Amino acid sequence: MCGRYTLFSDKEALAERFRFPSTELAELTPRYNIAPTSQILTVRAQDGERQPTLMRWGLIPHWAKPGQKLPLMINARVESVADKPAYRTALRTHRCLIVANGFYEWQPAIGPARRKLPHWIGLANREAFSMAGLYCSRRVEEELLNERELSCAIVTCPANEAVAPIHERMPVILHPEAEASWLDPELDGKAEELLRLLRPVPAESLLTQAVGFGVNSVKNDDPSLLEPGEDPQLGFD
């Protein structure tokens, strides 16, 4: 799964990388510990253009009733995304890019350590990338102006060789060429073609680094979270 991630590239770099006007993006603050239910940066296709959009991380299906309690849908497994009611409509017509510089996963405790060891995982050059996302737009019942609530989930796949020693799953990281296909409305409803885009990124493109336990608390959100952590076999906290 993916339960925390980072986004610290500046606005101009993101606009250039993901091909949208920087003027359409409000001021962004670097984030080092983004957690579920946060408003997160996504990119979606609108009227033939790419549009940066803030969405709630944790998809709320369009059919959910007001006040209905549902599981926190932050991840959508690629194996079932075309079949589950919460995701299949989004796969057909509501796809987005979820922008990140890296994500965290927790390795099971080994040796004398008693706590799972957090790792930061990103591209070797630490540049921004996109995770495949699905989103839902639903009307906010109490709003008089018929405003829409946007929420999203990250598509996950089996881990590649770099991530597998840490966790069995990882986000789908899209190659820049695949990003265009993922957003292409010409592929709406073509589940088989879309699913072919959702594969683990090559292991050699990733950097994995053990980090400290500060990331365990959502209250912590600063660059120190990316500093190397202690060797878990030594039993340090």
PDB file of C-alpha atoms in Angstrom:
ATOM      1  CA  MET A   1       0.000   0.000   0.000  1.00  0.00           C
ATOM      2  CA  CYS A   2       0.955   3.658   0.098  1.00  0.00           C
ATOM      3  CA  GLY A   3      -0.032   5.524   3.252  1.00  0.00           C
ATOM      4  CA  ARG A   4       2.368   8.502   3.327  1.00  0.00           C
ATOM      5  CA  TYR A   5       4.361  10.358   0.718  1.00  0.00           C
ATOM      6  CA  THR A   6       6.339  13.525  -0.041  1.00  0.00           C
ATOM      7  CA  LEU A   7       6.108  16.407  -2.509  1.00  0.00           C
ATOM      8  CA  PHE A   8       8.780  19.085  -2.282  1.00  0.00           C
ATOM      9  CA  SER A   9       9.537  20.231  -5.864  1.00  0.00           C
ATOM     10  CA  ASP A  10       8.701  23.874  -6.479  1.00  0.00           C
ATOM     11  CA  LYS A  11       5.677  25.042  -8.467  1.00  0.00           C
ATOM     12  CA  GLU A  12       7.572  26.071 -11.590  1.00  0.00           C
ATOM     13  CA  ALA A  13       9.381  22.725 -11.835  1.00  0.00           C
ATOM     14  CA  LEU A  14       6.113  20.843 -11.436  1.00  0.00           C
ATOM     15  CA  ALA A  15       4.382  22.968 -14.064  1.00  0.00           C
ATOM     16  CA  GLU A  16       7.171  22.281 -16.549  1.00  0.00           C
ATOM     17  CA  ARG A  17       7.387  18.559 -15.760  1.00  0.00           C
ATOM     18  CA  PHE A  18       3.638  17.898 -15.920  1.00  0.00           C
ATOM     19  CA  ARG A  19       2.850  20.440 -18.657  1.00  0.00           C
ATOM     20  CA  PHE A  20       0.361  22.764 -17.071  1.00  0.00           C
ATOM     21  CA  PRO A  21       0.467  26.571 -16.643  1.00  0.00           C
ATOM     22  CA  SER A  22       2.048  27.507 -13.324  1.00  0.00           C
ATOM     23  CA  THR A  23      -0.463  30.342 -13.062  1.00  0.00           C
ATOM     24  CA  GLU A  24      -3.205  27.753 -12.501  1.00  0.00           C
ATOM     25  CA  LEU A  25      -1.537  26.382  -9.392  1.00  0.00           C
ATOM     26  CA  ALA A  26      -1.850  28.103  -6.042  1.00  0.00           C
ATOM     27  CA  GLU A  27       1.182  28.475  -3.811  1.00  0.00           C
ATOM     28  CA  LEU A  28       2.517  25.073  -2.792  1.00  0.00           C
ATOM     29  CA  THR A  29       4.281  24.352   0.480  1.00  0.00           C
ATOM     30  CA  PRO A  30       6.877  21.561   0.464  1.00  0.00           C
ATOM     31  CA  ARG A  31       5.444  18.519   2.208  1.00  0.00           C
ATOM     32  CA  TYR A  32       7.462  15.685   3.741  1.00  0.00           C
ATOM     33  CA  ASN A  33       4.741  13.648   5.419  1.00  0.00           C
ATOM     34  CA  ILE A  34       1.501  13.793   3.418  1.00  0.00           C
ATOM     35  CA  ALA A  35      -1.173  11.675   5.086  1.00  0.00           C
ATOM     36  CA  PRO A  36      -4.630  10.397   4.083  1.00  0.00           C
ATOM     37  CA  THR A  37      -7.523  12.907   4.044  1.00  0.00           C
ATOM     38  CA  SER A  38      -5.076  15.716   3.098  1.00  0.00           C
ATOM     39  CA  GLN A  39      -5.771  17.909   0.101  1.00  0.00           C
ATOM     40  CA  ILE A  40      -3.198  16.715  -2.436  1.00  0.00           C
ATOM     41  CA  LEU A  41      -1.953  17.834  -5.848  1.00  0.00           C
ATOM     42  CA  THR A  42      -3.322  15.927  -8.829  1.00  0.00           C
ATOM     43  CA  VAL A  43      -3.299  16.559 -12.559  1.00  0.00           C
ATOM     44  CA  ARG A  44      -6.287  15.682 -14.740  1.00  0.00           C
ATOM     45  CA  ALA A  45      -7.327  16.261 -18.344  1.00  0.00           C
ATOM     46  CA  GLN A  46      -9.992  18.920 -18.868  1.00  0.00           C
ATOM     47  CA  ASP A  47     -11.073  20.143 -22.319  1.00  0.00           C
ATOM     48  CA  GLY A  48      -7.877  18.925 -23.928  1.00  0.00           C
ATOM     49  CA  GLU A  49      -5.604  20.604 -21.376  1.00  0.00           C
ATOM     50  CA  ARG A  50      -3.857  19.419 -18.240  1.00  0.00           C
ATOM     51  CA  GLN A  51      -5.269  20.971 -15.100  1.00  0.00           C
ATOM     52  CA  PRO A  52      -3.662  20.890 -11.639  1.00  0.00           C
ATOM     53  CA  THR A  53      -6.338  20.150  -9.060  1.00  0.00           C
ATOM     54  CA  LEU A  54      -6.370  19.703  -5.293  1.00  0.00           C
ATOM     55  CA  MET A  55      -8.314  16.645  -4.145  1.00  0.00           C
ATOM     56  CA  ARG A  56      -8.962  14.854  -0.887  1.00  0.00           C
ATOM     57  CA  TRP A  57      -6.757  11.766  -0.541  1.00  0.00           C
ATOM     58  CA  GLY A  58      -9.281   9.033   0.218  1.00  0.00           C
ATOM     59  CA  LEU A  59     -11.809   8.355  -2.512  1.00  0.00           C
ATOM     60  CA  ILE A  60     -15.496   8.788  -1.701  1.00  0.00           C
ATOM     61  CA  PRO A  61     -17.604   6.982  -4.335  1.00  0.00           C
ATOM     62  CA  HIS A  62     -20.245   9.020  -6.131  1.00  0.00           C
ATOM     63  CA  TRP A  63     -22.907   6.630  -4.845  1.00  0.00           C
ATOM     64  CA  ALA A  64     -22.005   7.097  -1.175  1.00  0.00           C
ATOM     65  CA  LYS A  65     -24.850   8.563   0.860  1.00  0.00           C
ATOM     66  CA  PRO A  66     -24.296  11.675   3.024  1.00  0.00           C
ATOM     67  CA  GLY A  67     -22.908  10.614   6.377  1.00  0.00           C
ATOM     68  CA  GLN A  68     -22.364   7.023   5.244  1.00  0.00           C
ATOM     69  CA  LYS A  69     -19.325   5.470   6.916  1.00  0.00           C
ATOM     70  CA  LEU A  70     -17.010   3.781   4.439  1.00  0.00           C
ATOM     71  CA  PRO A  71     -13.460   2.406   4.659  1.00  0.00           C
ATOM     72  CA  LEU A  72     -10.765   4.996   3.975  1.00  0.00           C
ATOM     73  CA  MET A  73     -10.121   4.286   0.291  1.00  0.00           C
ATOM     74  CA  ILE A  74      -6.611   5.648  -0.167  1.00  0.00           C
ATOM     75  CA  ASN A  75      -5.321   2.798  -2.362  1.00  0.00           C
ATOM     76  CA  ALA A  76      -6.902   0.854  -5.215  1.00  0.00           C
ATOM     77  CA  ARG A  77      -5.350  -2.537  -6.009  1.00  0.00           C
ATOM     78  CA  VAL A  78      -4.650  -2.959  -9.724  1.00  0.00           C
ATOM     79  CA  GLU A  79      -5.831  -6.571  -9.564  1.00  0.00           C
ATOM     80  CA  SER A  80      -9.409  -5.555  -8.735  1.00  0.00           C
ATOM     81  CA  VAL A  81      -9.686  -1.941  -9.851  1.00  0.00           C
ATOM     82  CA  ALA A  82     -11.726  -2.802 -12.946  1.00  0.00           C
ATOM     83  CA  ASP A  83     -14.279  -4.789 -10.948  1.00  0.00           C
ATOM     84  CA  LYS A  84     -14.830  -3.102  -7.571  1.00  0.00           C
ATOM     85  CA  PRO A  85     -17.843  -0.756  -7.552  1.00  0.00           C
ATOM     86  CA  ALA A  86     -15.861   1.962  -5.780  1.00  0.00           C
ATOM     87  CA  TYR A  87     -13.261   2.152  -8.569  1.00  0.00           C
ATOM     88  CA  ARG A  88     -14.546   0.747 -11.848  1.00  0.00           C
ATOM     89  CA  THR A  89     -16.389   3.908 -12.922  1.00  0.00           C
ATOM     90  CA  ALA A  90     -13.343   6.014 -12.083  1.00  0.00           C
ATOM     91  CA  LEU A  91     -11.137   3.717 -14.162  1.00  0.00           C
ATOM     92  CA  ARG A  92     -13.414   4.238 -17.127  1.00  0.00           C
ATOM     93  CA  THR A  93     -13.635   8.027 -17.045  1.00  0.00           C
ATOM     94  CA  HIS A  94     -11.998   9.643 -13.975  1.00  0.00           C
ATOM     95  CA  ARG A  95      -8.247   9.100 -14.051  1.00  0.00           C
ATOM     96  CA  CYS A  96      -5.603  11.486 -12.743  1.00  0.00           C
ATOM     97  CA  LEU A  97      -1.925  11.811 -11.927  1.00  0.00           C
ATOM     98  CA  ILE A  98      -0.980  12.107  -8.253  1.00  0.00           C
ATOM     99  CA  VAL A  99       2.264  14.078  -8.046  1.00  0.00           C
ATOM    100  CA  ALA A 100       5.030  13.058  -5.625  1.00  0.00           C
ATOM    101  CA  ASN A 101       8.773  13.106  -5.023  1.00  0.00           C
ATOM    102  CA  GLY A 102       8.706   9.877  -3.041  1.00  0.00           C
ATOM    103  CA  PHE A 103       6.688   7.660  -0.745  1.00  0.00           C
ATOM    104  CA  TYR A 104       7.187   5.843   2.542  1.00  0.00           C
ATOM    105  CA  GLU A 105       6.860   2.153   3.321  1.00  0.00           C
ATOM    106  CA  TRP A 106       7.516   0.309   6.569  1.00  0.00           C
ATOM    107  CA  GLN A 107       9.715  -2.793   6.663  1.00  0.00           C
ATOM    108  CA  PRO A 108       8.768  -5.519   9.174  1.00  0.00           C
ATOM    109  CA  ALA A 109      10.982  -5.546  12.255  1.00  0.00           C
ATOM    110  CA  ILE A 110      14.138  -7.644  11.917  1.00  0.00           C
ATOM    111  CA  GLY A 111      16.850  -8.599  14.389  1.00  0.00           C
ATOM    112  CA  PRO A 112      16.383  -7.143  17.888  1.00  0.00           C
ATOM    113  CA  ALA A 113      14.292  -4.232  16.593  1.00  0.00           C
ATOM    114  CA  ARG A 114      10.693  -4.142  17.834  1.00  0.00           C
ATOM    115  CA  ARG A 115       9.342  -1.525  15.460  1.00  0.00           C
ATOM    116  CA  LYS A 116       8.760  -1.497  11.735  1.00  0.00           C
ATOM    117  CA  LEU A 117      11.480   0.467   9.988  1.00  0.00           C
ATOM    118  CA  PRO A 118      10.289   3.315   7.725  1.00  0.00           C
ATOM    119  CA  HIS A 119      11.892   3.796   4.316  1.00  0.00           C
ATOM    120  CA  TRP A 120      11.659   6.649   1.859  1.00  0.00           C
ATOM    121  CA  ILE A 121      11.456   5.516  -1.761  1.00  0.00           C
ATOM    122  CA  GLY A 122      11.771   7.758  -4.801  1.00  0.00           C
ATOM    123  CA  LEU A 123      13.517   8.168  -8.135  1.00  0.00           C
ATOM    124  CA  ALA A 124      17.300   8.028  -7.946  1.00  0.00           C
ATOM    125  CA  ASN A 125      17.475  11.725  -8.934  1.00  0.00           C
ATOM    126  CA  ARG A 126      14.755  12.665  -6.392  1.00  0.00           C
ATOM    127  CA  GLU A 127      12.770  14.447  -9.085  1.00  0.00           C
ATOM    128  CA  ALA A 128       8.985  14.504  -9.132  1.00  0.00           C
ATOM    129  CA  PHE A 129       7.003  11.668 -10.690  1.00  0.00           C
ATOM    130  CA  SER A 130       3.367  10.681 -11.018  1.00  0.00           C
ATOM    131  CA  MET A 131       1.444   7.896  -9.347  1.00  0.00           C
ATOM    132  CA  ALA A 132      -1.588   6.559 -11.195  1.00  0.00           C
ATOM    133  CA  GLY A 133      -4.707   7.943  -9.559  1.00  0.00           C
ATOM    134  CA  LEU A 134      -8.460   7.508  -9.738  1.00  0.00           C
ATOM    135  CA  TYR A 135     -10.868  10.205  -8.629  1.00  0.00           C
ATOM    136  CA  CYS A 136     -14.525  10.806  -7.966  1.00  0.00           C
ATOM    137  CA  SER A 137     -16.568  13.992  -8.227  1.00  0.00           C
ATOM    138  CA  ARG A 138     -19.690  14.158  -6.105  1.00  0.00           C
ATOM    139  CA  ARG A 139     -22.096  16.934  -5.259  1.00  0.00           C
ATOM    140  CA  VAL A 140     -21.951  18.313  -1.752  1.00  0.00           C
ATOM    141  CA  GLU A 141     -25.551  18.054  -0.602  1.00  0.00           C
ATOM    142  CA  GLU A 142     -25.498  20.973   1.797  1.00  0.00           C
ATOM    143  CA  GLU A 143     -23.918  23.402  -0.673  1.00  0.00           C
ATOM    144  CA  LEU A 144     -26.426  25.747  -2.331  1.00  0.00           C
ATOM    145  CA  LEU A 145     -24.153  26.413  -5.318  1.00  0.00           C
ATOM    146  CA  ASN A 146     -23.969  22.753  -6.338  1.00  0.00           C
ATOM    147  CA  GLU A 147     -20.266  22.542  -5.559  1.00  0.00           C
ATOM    148  CA  ARG A 148     -18.427  19.303  -6.200  1.00  0.00           C
ATOM    149  CA  GLU A 149     -16.191  17.386  -3.811  1.00  0.00           C
ATOM    150  CA  LEU A 150     -13.179  15.779  -5.466  1.00  0.00           C
ATOM    151  CA  SER A 151     -11.497  12.781  -3.857  1.00  0.00           C
ATOM    152  CA  CYS A 152      -8.922  10.296  -5.102  1.00  0.00           C
ATOM    153  CA  ALA A 153      -7.037   7.058  -4.520  1.00  0.00           C
ATOM    154  CA  ILE A 154      -3.590   5.822  -5.561  1.00  0.00           C
ATOM    155  CA  VAL A 155      -3.441   2.688  -7.707  1.00  0.00           C
ATOM    156  CA  THR A 156      -1.037   0.103  -6.275  1.00  0.00           C
ATOM    157  CA  CYS A 157       0.652  -2.944  -7.800  1.00  0.00           C
ATOM    158  CA  PRO A 158       2.932  -5.771  -6.606  1.00  0.00           C
ATOM    159  CA  ALA A 159       6.321  -4.466  -5.495  1.00  0.00           C
ATOM    160  CA  ASN A 160       9.348  -4.612  -7.769  1.00  0.00           C
ATOM    161  CA  GLU A 161      12.720  -6.028  -6.709  1.00  0.00           C
ATOM    162  CA  ALA A 162      13.792  -2.776  -5.048  1.00  0.00           C
ATOM    163  CA  VAL A 163      10.690  -2.401  -2.862  1.00  0.00           C
ATOM    164  CA  ALA A 164       9.852  -6.064  -2.195  1.00  0.00           C
ATOM    165  CA  PRO A 165      12.321  -6.434   0.746  1.00  0.00           C
ATOM    166  CA  ILE A 166      10.480  -3.528   2.420  1.00  0.00           C
ATOM    167  CA  HIS A 167       6.839  -4.080   1.459  1.00  0.00           C
ATOM    168  CA  GLU A 168       4.890  -6.366  -0.839  1.00  0.00           C
ATOM    169  CA  ARG A 169       3.123  -3.545  -2.691  1.00  0.00           C
ATOM    170  CA  MET A 170       3.943  -0.142  -4.137  1.00  0.00           C
ATOM    171  CA  PRO A 171       2.231   2.689  -6.017  1.00  0.00           C
ATOM    172  CA  VAL A 172       2.043   2.490  -9.795  1.00  0.00           C
ATOM    173  CA  ILE A 173       4.635   5.028 -10.962  1.00  0.00           C
ATOM    174  CA  LEU A 174       3.851   6.087 -14.513  1.00  0.00           C
ATOM    175  CA  HIS A 175       6.471   6.684 -17.179  1.00  0.00           C
ATOM    176  CA  PRO A 176       5.976  10.151 -18.756  1.00  0.00           C
ATOM    177  CA  GLU A 177       4.742   8.531 -21.976  1.00  0.00           C
ATOM    178  CA  ALA A 178       2.267   6.428 -20.012  1.00  0.00           C
ATOM    179  CA  GLU A 179       0.986   9.563 -18.254  1.00  0.00           C
ATOM    180  CA  ALA A 180      -0.389  10.873 -21.530  1.00  0.00           C
ATOM    181  CA  SER A 181      -2.164   7.579 -22.210  1.00  0.00           C
ATOM    182  CA  TRP A 182      -3.539   7.367 -18.659  1.00  0.00           C
ATOM    183  CA  LEU A 183      -5.153  10.805 -19.049  1.00  0.00           C
ATOM    184  CA  ASP A 184      -6.253  10.291 -22.662  1.00  0.00           C
ATOM    185  CA  PRO A 185     -10.076  10.399 -22.961  1.00  0.00           C
ATOM    186  CA  GLU A 186      -9.728   8.224 -26.071  1.00  0.00           C
ATOM    187  CA  LEU A 187      -9.054   5.333 -23.680  1.00  0.00           C
ATOM    188  CA  ASP A 188     -12.207   5.932 -21.631  1.00  0.00           C
ATOM    189  CA  GLY A 189     -13.960   2.621 -21.108  1.00  0.00           C
ATOM    190  CA  LYS A 190     -11.047   0.590 -22.511  1.00  0.00           C
ATOM    191  CA  ALA A 191     -10.136  -1.257 -19.328  1.00  0.00           C
ATOM    192  CA  GLU A 192      -7.724  -3.730 -20.893  1.00  0.00           C
ATOM    193  CA  GLU A 193      -5.631  -1.003 -22.500  1.00  0.00           C
ATOM    194  CA  LEU A 194      -5.608   1.034 -19.317  1.00  0.00           C
ATOM    195  CA  LEU A 195      -4.606  -1.921 -17.167  1.00  0.00           C
ATOM    196  CA  ARG A 196      -1.597  -2.555 -19.406  1.00  0.00           C
ATOM    197  CA  LEU A 197      -0.221   0.810 -18.249  1.00  0.00           C
ATOM    198  CA  LEU A 198      -0.291  -0.226 -14.597  1.00  0.00           C
ATOM    199  CA  ARG A 199       2.991  -2.070 -14.058  1.00  0.00           C
ATOM    200  CA  PRO A 200       5.791  -1.745 -11.477  1.00  0.00           C
ATOM    201  CA  VAL A 201       8.475   0.738 -12.460  1.00  0.00           C
ATOM    202  CA  PRO A 202      11.931  -0.823 -13.149  1.00  0.00           C
ATOM    203  CA  ALA A 203      13.748  -1.452  -9.883  1.00  0.00           C
ATOM    204  CA  GLU A 204      16.954   0.228 -11.049  1.00  0.00           C
ATOM    205  CA  SER A 205      15.184   3.584 -11.349  1.00  0.00           C
ATOM    206  CA  LEU A 206      14.427   3.758  -7.621  1.00  0.00           C
ATOM    207  CA  LEU A 207      16.333   4.853  -4.553  1.00  0.00           C
ATOM    208  CA  THR A 208      15.355   3.289  -1.211  1.00  0.00           C
ATOM    209  CA  GLN A 209      16.599   4.717   2.055  1.00  0.00           C
ATOM    210  CA  ALA A 210      15.885   3.853   5.676  1.00  0.00           C
ATOM    211  CA  VAL A 211      14.726   6.941   7.582  1.00  0.00           C
ATOM    212  CA  GLY A 212      14.007   7.780  11.211  1.00  0.00           C
ATOM    213  CA  PHE A 213      10.854   7.069  13.182  1.00  0.00           C
ATOM    214  CA  GLY A 214       9.772  10.707  13.082  1.00  0.00           C
ATOM    215  CA  VAL A 215       7.666   9.990  10.017  1.00  0.00           C
ATOM    216  CA  ASN A 216       5.421   7.776  12.151  1.00  0.00           C
ATOM    217  CA  SER A 217       3.699  10.893  13.493  1.00  0.00           C
ATOM    218  CA  VAL A 218       1.664  13.009  11.064  1.00  0.00           C
ATOM    219  CA  LYS A 219       2.559  16.020  13.223  1.00  0.00           C
ATOM    220  CA  ASN A 220       6.108  15.869  11.859  1.00  0.00           C
ATOM    221  CA  ASP A 221       6.514  17.403   8.404  1.00  0.00           C
ATOM    222  CA  ASP A 222       9.964  18.793   7.611  1.00  0.00           C
ATOM    223  CA  PRO A 223      13.092  17.871   5.599  1.00  0.00           C
ATOM    224  CA  SER A 224      14.692  16.060   8.554  1.00  0.00           C
ATOM    225  CA  LEU A 225      12.314  13.157   7.922  1.00  0.00           C
ATOM    226  CA  LEU A 226      14.416  12.234   4.876  1.00  0.00           C
ATOM    227  CA  GLU A 227      17.645  11.914   6.841  1.00  0.00           C
ATOM    228  CA  PRO A 228      19.055   8.361   6.981  1.00  0.00           C
ATOM    229  CA  GLY A 229      17.804   6.219   9.846  1.00  0.00           C
ATOM    230  CA  GLU A 230      19.694   3.812  12.088  1.00  0.00           C
ATOM    231  CA  ASP A 231      20.480   0.212  11.157  1.00  0.00           C
ATOM    232  CA  PRO A 232      17.536  -1.811  12.548  1.00  0.00           C
ATOM    233  CA  GLN A 233      19.797  -4.737  13.378  1.00  0.00           C
ATOM    234  CA  LEU A 234      21.484  -2.569  16.000  1.00  0.00           C
ATOM    235  CA  GLY A 235      18.182  -2.089  17.807  1.00  0.00           C
ATOM    236  CA  PHE A 236      18.352   1.705  17.920  1.00  0.00           C
ATOM    237  CA  ASP A 237      15.270   3.907  17.904  1.00  0.00           C
TER     238      ASP A 237
END
